[in-house]
mmCIF file of C-alpha atoms in Angstrom:
data_model
loop_
_atom_site.group_PDB
_atom_site.id
_atom_site.type_symbol
_atom_site.label_atom_id
_atom_site.label_comp_id
_atom_site.label_asym_id
_atom_site.label_seq_id
_atom_site.Cartn_x
_atom_site.Cartn_y
_atom_site.Cartn_z
ATOM 1 C CA ASP A 96 7.864 -19.941 -4.315
ATOM 2 C CA GLY A 97 6.721 -16.730 -5.958
ATOM 3 C CA GLY A 98 7.201 -13.321 -4.502
ATOM 4 C CA ILE A 99 8.826 -9.930 -4.604
ATOM 5 C CA THR A 100 12.408 -9.380 -3.494
ATOM 6 C CA GLN A 101 13.585 -5.933 -2.504
ATOM 7 C CA SER A 102 17.230 -5.251 -1.799
ATOM 8 C CA PRO A 103 18.982 -4.048 0.150
ATOM 9 C CA LYS A 104 16.892 -4.038 3.315
ATOM 10 C CA TYR A 105 18.806 -1.055 4.683
ATOM 11 C CA LEU A 106 20.680 1.539 2.624
ATOM 12 C CA PHE A 107 22.719 4.528 3.641
ATOM 13 C CA ARG A 108 23.429 7.351 1.237
ATOM 14 C CA LYS A 109 25.667 10.333 1.454
ATOM 15 C CA GLU A 110 24.228 13.641 0.388
ATOM 16 C CA GLY A 111 24.697 14.243 -3.323
ATOM 17 C CA GLN A 112 24.883 10.569 -4.241
ATOM 18 C CA ASN A 113 22.546 8.580 -6.425
ATOM 19 C CA VAL A 114 21.431 5.189 -5.123
ATOM 20 C CA THR A 115 19.440 2.403 -6.756
ATOM 21 C CA LEU A 116 16.893 0.230 -4.975
ATOM 22 C CA SER A 117 16.246 -3.171 -6.451
ATOM 23 C CA CYS A 118 12.841 -4.811 -6.936
ATOM 24 C CA GLU A 119 12.580 -8.246 -8.539
ATOM 25 C CA GLN A 120 9.456 -10.394 -8.918
ATOM 26 C CA ASN A 121 8.810 -13.934 -10.122
ATOM 27 C CA LEU A 122 5.027 -13.685 -10.043
ATOM 28 C CA ASN A 123 4.758 -12.953 -13.761
ATOM 29 C CA HIS A 124 2.745 -9.829 -12.944
ATOM 30 C CA ASP A 125 2.665 -7.122 -15.587
ATOM 31 C CA ALA A 126 2.214 -4.046 -13.395
ATOM 32 C CA MET A 127 4.773 -2.879 -10.829
ATOM 33 C CA TYR A 128 4.757 0.078 -8.447
ATOM 34 C CA TRP A 129 7.066 2.055 -6.181
ATOM 35 C CA TYR A 130 5.741 3.724 -3.045
ATOM 36 C CA ARG A 131 7.380 5.914 -0.463
ATOM 37 C CA GLN A 132 6.373 5.883 3.201
ATOM 38 C CA ASP A 133 7.426 8.491 5.738
ATOM 39 C CA PRO A 134 7.179 7.813 9.495
ATOM 40 C CA GLY A 135 3.587 7.684 10.680
ATOM 41 C CA GLN A 136 2.287 8.347 7.184
ATOM 42 C CA GLY A 137 0.521 6.502 4.430
ATOM 43 C CA LEU A 138 2.060 5.377 1.157
ATOM 44 C CA ARG A 139 2.605 7.757 -1.718
ATOM 45 C CA LEU A 140 3.070 6.600 -5.292
ATOM 46 C CA ILE A 141 6.391 7.460 -6.946
ATOM 47 C CA TYR A 142 6.327 5.602 -10.284
ATOM 48 C CA TYR A 143 4.516 2.688 -11.833
ATOM 49 C CA SER A 144 4.867 0.523 -14.896
ATOM 50 C CA GLN A 145 2.160 -1.478 -16.608
ATOM 51 C CA ILE A 146 4.339 -3.145 -19.250
ATOM 52 C CA VAL A 147 7.994 -3.550 -20.150
ATOM 53 C CA ASN A 148 9.696 -0.413 -21.499
ATOM 54 C CA ASP A 149 6.907 1.812 -20.280
ATOM 55 C CA PHE A 150 6.347 3.656 -17.002
ATOM 56 C CA GLN A 151 4.387 6.604 -15.633
ATOM 57 C CA LYS A 152 4.972 9.180 -12.944
ATOM 58 C CA GLY A 153 3.048 8.932 -9.727
ATOM 59 C CA ASP A 154 2.280 11.710 -7.284
ATOM 60 C CA ILE A 155 5.844 12.356 -6.079
ATOM 61 C CA ALA A 156 8.157 11.452 -8.977
ATOM 62 C CA GLU A 157 10.506 14.442 -8.689
ATOM 63 C CA GLY A 158 14.031 13.358 -7.794
ATOM 64 C CA TYR A 159 13.430 9.727 -8.744
ATOM 65 C CA SER A 160 13.936 7.676 -11.895
ATOM 66 C CA VAL A 161 13.011 4.138 -12.934
ATOM 67 C CA SER A 162 13.513 1.672 -15.745
ATOM 68 C CA ARG A 163 11.586 -1.406 -16.869
ATOM 69 C CA GLU A 164 13.807 -3.359 -19.229
ATOM 70 C CA LYS A 165 12.554 -6.737 -18.041
ATOM 71 C CA LYS A 166 9.176 -7.869 -16.783
ATOM 72 C CA GLU A 167 10.760 -9.184 -13.596
ATOM 73 C CA SER A 168 12.660 -6.051 -12.611
ATOM 74 C CA PHE A 169 11.709 -2.470 -11.743
ATOM 75 C CA PRO A 170 14.662 -0.664 -10.127
ATOM 76 C CA LEU A 171 14.229 2.759 -8.537
ATOM 77 C CA THR A 172 17.047 5.332 -8.539
ATOM 78 C CA VAL A 173 16.965 8.026 -5.900
ATOM 79 C CA THR A 174 18.908 10.909 -7.400
ATOM 80 C CA SER A 175 20.703 13.791 -5.741
ATOM 81 C CA ALA A 176 17.797 15.987 -6.840
ATOM 82 C CA GLN A 177 15.585 14.328 -4.218
ATOM 83 C CA LYS A 178 15.987 16.719 -1.297
ATOM 84 C CA ASN A 179 14.584 14.547 1.448
ATOM 85 C CA PRO A 180 15.124 10.910 0.483
ATOM 86 C CA THR A 181 15.167 9.369 3.963
ATOM 87 C CA ALA A 182 12.115 7.083 3.965
ATOM 88 C CA PHE A 183 10.849 3.532 3.669
ATOM 89 C CA TYR A 184 10.400 2.380 0.065
ATOM 90 C CA LEU A 185 7.982 -0.351 -0.922
ATOM 91 C CA CYS A 186 7.699 -2.121 -4.247
ATOM 92 C CA ALA A 187 4.470 -3.841 -5.271
ATOM 93 C CA THR A 188 2.963 -5.809 -8.122
ATOM 94 C CA LEU A 189 -0.649 -6.077 -9.126
ATOM 95 C CA ILE A 190 -2.527 -9.274 -8.391
ATOM 96 C CA GLN A 191 -4.648 -10.447 -11.278
ATOM 97 C CA GLY A 192 -7.581 -12.028 -9.602
ATOM 98 C CA PRO A 193 -10.796 -11.562 -7.710
ATOM 99 C CA ASN A 194 -9.619 -8.711 -5.548
ATOM 100 C CA TYR A 195 -7.267 -6.872 -7.934
ATOM 101 C CA GLY A 196 -5.013 -5.845 -5.067
ATOM 102 C CA TYR A 197 -1.281 -5.620 -4.587
ATOM 103 C CA THR A 198 1.485 -7.942 -3.460
ATOM 104 C CA PHE A 199 4.198 -6.034 -1.615
ATOM 105 C CA GLY A 200 7.889 -6.575 -1.144
ATOM 106 C CA SER A 201 9.429 -6.289 2.306
ATOM 107 C CA GLY A 202 10.768 -2.793 1.711
ATOM 108 C CA THR A 203 14.049 -0.871 1.745
ATOM 109 C CA ARG A 204 14.811 1.648 4.460
ATOM 110 C CA LEU A 205 16.932 4.477 3.031
ATOM 111 C CA THR A 206 18.799 6.878 5.287
ATOM 112 C CA VAL A 207 20.823 9.892 4.232
ATOM 113 C CA VAL A 208 23.951 10.329 6.345
ATOM 114 C CA ALA B 1199 -8.838 16.428 -2.269
ATOM 115 C CA GLN B 1200 -8.265 13.559 0.124
ATOM 116 C CA LYS B 1201 -9.647 10.402 -1.419
ATOM 117 C CA ILE B 1202 -9.165 8.127 1.580
ATOM 118 C CA THR B 1203 -9.638 9.440 5.107
ATOM 119 C CA GLN B 1204 -8.754 7.624 8.283
ATOM 120 C CA THR B 1205 -9.658 9.902 11.164
ATOM 121 C CA GLN B 1206 -8.179 7.844 13.997
ATOM 122 C CA PRO B 1207 -4.398 8.261 14.206
ATOM 123 C CA GLY B 1208 -4.261 5.845 17.155
ATOM 124 C CA MET B 1209 -6.593 3.395 18.859
ATOM 125 C CA PHE B 1210 -6.388 1.215 21.954
ATOM 126 C CA VAL B 1211 -8.351 -1.973 22.526
ATOM 127 C CA GLN B 1212 -8.394 -4.541 25.270
ATOM 128 C CA GLU B 1213 -7.340 -8.049 24.312
ATOM 129 C CA LYS B 1214 -10.294 -10.236 23.249
ATOM 130 C CA GLU B 1215 -12.540 -7.251 22.569
ATOM 131 C CA ALA B 1216 -13.710 -6.071 19.150
ATOM 132 C CA VAL B 1217 -12.499 -2.844 17.551
ATOM 133 C CA THR B 1218 -13.636 -0.777 14.567
ATOM 134 C CA LEU B 1219 -11.204 1.210 12.444
ATOM 135 C CA ASP B 1220 -12.840 3.938 10.396
ATOM 136 C CA CYS B 1221 -12.327 4.681 6.727
ATOM 137 C CA THR B 1222 -14.207 7.012 4.417
ATOM 138 C CA TYR B 1223 -13.511 7.440 0.736
ATOM 139 C CA ASP B 1224 -14.366 9.730 -2.128
ATOM 140 C CA THR B 1225 -14.802 8.675 -5.736
ATOM 141 C CA SER B 1226 -17.129 9.254 -8.654
ATOM 142 C CA ASP B 1227 -16.079 6.017 -10.360
ATOM 143 C CA PRO B 1228 -18.813 3.351 -10.091
ATOM 144 C CA SER B 1229 -16.248 0.564 -10.262
ATOM 145 C CA TYR B 1230 -13.780 0.555 -7.389
ATOM 146 C CA GLY B 1231 -12.282 -1.690 -4.771
ATOM 147 C CA LEU B 1232 -11.539 -1.067 -1.129
ATOM 148 C CA PHE B 1233 -8.694 -2.768 0.703
ATOM 149 C CA TRP B 1234 -7.339 -3.007 4.207
ATOM 150 C CA TYR B 1235 -3.689 -3.729 4.900
ATOM 151 C CA LYS B 1236 -1.852 -4.384 8.155
ATOM 152 C CA GLN B 1237 1.691 -3.123 8.635
ATOM 153 C CA PRO B 1238 3.538 -4.496 11.689
ATOM 154 C CA SER B 1239 6.707 -2.849 12.934
ATOM 155 C CA SER B 1240 8.755 -4.958 10.504
ATOM 156 C CA GLY B 1241 7.331 -2.835 7.677
ATOM 157 C CA GLU B 1242 5.776 -5.515 5.485
ATOM 158 C CA MET B 1243 2.301 -4.819 4.128
ATOM 159 C CA ILE B 1244 -0.123 -7.656 4.787
ATOM 160 C CA PHE B 1245 -3.370 -7.822 2.827
ATOM 161 C CA LEU B 1246 -6.364 -8.355 5.113
ATOM 162 C CA ILE B 1247 -9.629 -7.922 3.261
ATOM 163 C CA TYR B 1248 -11.198 -6.615 0.076
ATOM 164 C CA GLN B 1249 -14.610 -5.165 -0.864
ATOM 165 C CA GLY B 1250 -15.684 -4.488 -4.419
ATOM 166 C CA SER B 1251 -18.106 -1.667 -5.141
ATOM 167 C CA TYR B 1252 -20.564 -4.083 -6.719
ATOM 168 C CA ASP B 1253 -20.399 -6.657 -3.965
ATOM 169 C CA GLN B 1254 -23.780 -7.058 -2.313
ATOM 170 C CA GLN B 1255 -22.519 -8.504 0.941
ATOM 171 C CA ASN B 1256 -19.948 -7.231 3.390
ATOM 172 C CA ALA B 1257 -16.611 -8.989 3.086
ATOM 173 C CA THR B 1258 -15.377 -11.244 5.878
ATOM 174 C CA GLU B 1259 -12.032 -12.997 6.372
ATOM 175 C CA GLY B 1260 -11.702 -14.861 9.642
ATOM 176 C CA ARG B 1261 -11.664 -12.289 12.461
ATOM 177 C CA TYR B 1262 -11.790 -9.404 9.965
ATOM 178 C CA SER B 1263 -14.966 -7.987 8.504
ATOM 179 C CA LEU B 1264 -15.592 -4.911 6.445
ATOM 180 C CA ASN B 1265 -18.617 -2.773 7.232
ATOM 181 C CA PHE B 1266 -19.339 -1.377 3.779
ATOM 182 C CA GLN B 1267 -21.856 1.477 3.627
ATOM 183 C CA LYS B 1268 -21.829 2.567 0.015
ATOM 184 C CA ALA B 1269 -24.197 5.535 0.326
ATOM 185 C CA ARG B 1270 -22.125 6.960 3.150
ATOM 186 C CA LYS B 1271 -18.866 6.064 1.364
ATOM 187 C CA SER B 1272 -17.461 4.301 4.359
ATOM 188 C CA ALA B 1273 -15.554 1.026 4.633
ATOM 189 C CA ASN B 1274 -14.787 0.393 8.275
ATOM 190 C CA LEU B 1275 -12.685 -2.565 9.364
ATOM 191 C CA VAL B 1276 -13.949 -4.597 12.298
ATOM 192 C CA ILE B 1277 -11.518 -6.860 14.122
ATOM 193 C CA SER B 1278 -13.203 -9.288 16.477
ATOM 194 C CA ALA B 1279 -11.559 -10.906 19.506
ATOM 195 C CA SER B 1280 -8.417 -8.738 19.365
ATOM 196 C CA GLN B 1281 -5.080 -10.422 19.930
ATOM 197 C CA LEU B 1282 -1.751 -8.943 21.015
ATOM 198 C CA GLY B 1283 -0.410 -9.715 17.543
ATOM 199 C CA ASP B 1284 -2.974 -7.347 16.049
ATOM 200 C CA SER B 1285 -0.955 -4.373 17.297
ATOM 201 C CA ALA B 1286 0.163 -2.635 14.089
ATOM 202 C CA MET B 1287 -0.597 0.150 11.640
ATOM 203 C CA TYR B 1288 -3.694 -0.398 9.555
ATOM 204 C CA PHE B 1289 -4.197 1.205 6.171
ATOM 205 C CA CYS B 1290 -7.347 1.615 4.160
ATOM 206 C CA ALA B 1291 -6.815 1.872 0.401
ATOM 207 C CA MET B 1292 -8.909 2.297 -2.717
ATOM 208 C CA ARG B 1293 -8.415 1.371 -6.324
ATOM 209 C CA GLU B 1294 -10.568 3.116 -8.929
ATOM 210 C CA ALA B 1295 -11.274 1.855 -12.454
ATOM 211 C CA LEU B 1296 -11.090 -1.593 -10.991
ATOM 212 C CA TYR B 1297 -11.117 -3.601 -14.149
ATOM 213 C CA ASN B 1298 -8.539 -1.539 -16.020
ATOM 214 C CA GLN B 1299 -5.088 -3.003 -16.069
ATOM 215 C CA GLY B 1300 -2.488 -1.309 -13.904
ATOM 216 C CA GLY B 1301 -4.774 0.563 -11.573
ATOM 217 C CA LYS B 1302 -3.255 2.491 -8.682
ATOM 218 C CA LEU B 1303 -3.935 2.041 -5.001
ATOM 219 C CA ILE B 1304 -4.528 5.225 -3.020
ATOM 220 C CA PHE B 1305 -3.809 4.931 0.700
ATOM 221 C CA GLY B 1306 -5.133 6.648 3.781
ATOM 222 C CA GLN B 1307 -2.848 7.963 6.508
ATOM 223 C CA GLY B 1308 -3.271 4.901 8.661
ATOM 224 C CA THR B 1309 -4.456 4.040 12.164
ATOM 225 C CA GLU B 1310 -2.063 2.689 14.763
ATOM 226 C CA LEU B 1311 -3.788 0.001 16.806
ATOM 227 C CA SER B 1312 -2.463 -1.051 20.195
ATOM 228 C CA VAL B 1313 -3.901 -4.124 21.891
ATOM 229 C CA LYS B 1314 -3.628 -4.128 25.679
ATOM 230 C CA PRO B 1315 -3.248 -7.396 27.619
#
């Protein structure tokens, strides 16, 4: 059945390393989003993409990069320039329908060690 | 400026009682949508209820209802007959320019609800 798959569920990164978080969807949704969530906080938008080969910065894009080569995939790279990357990362797609809301993946918890 | 405000960091409710989670919003766009999501400790975001700015009636979904007061820019979530499984973080969110493709959801800081047996 359709959904969003985020992998890995847990990820550990050494300081100075780049890591890539995977987000794959089989919902045939055009728009995809990456959010960051810190403990006890709301979600903040990192990047989003409305169509293949196009993406826009969100509110906290510094230290992150994305690509959208396929409709199904929207990977997020956390670069060494991101000074405080430890957080919970959620990927979402946009529901086309009566409530125009989001479908979320189950998230990736990134920890810097 | 904060677009979505949830003023209750934490709330307690007795099992089987009703509880109201507050949410106020700020927008000048006439076309917007308001959403409530539940986030249990597992981290997944579960969609609960939606209210469009043009909807005449308050939204309801089972035990969830949304008390939409447009003039006051508030969209409070009411959970009736609370259950232990309702213990979670609850987020209010807004999407402006509702009918434009690729709109962004803006989230509040969340309210942590604890249901007591």
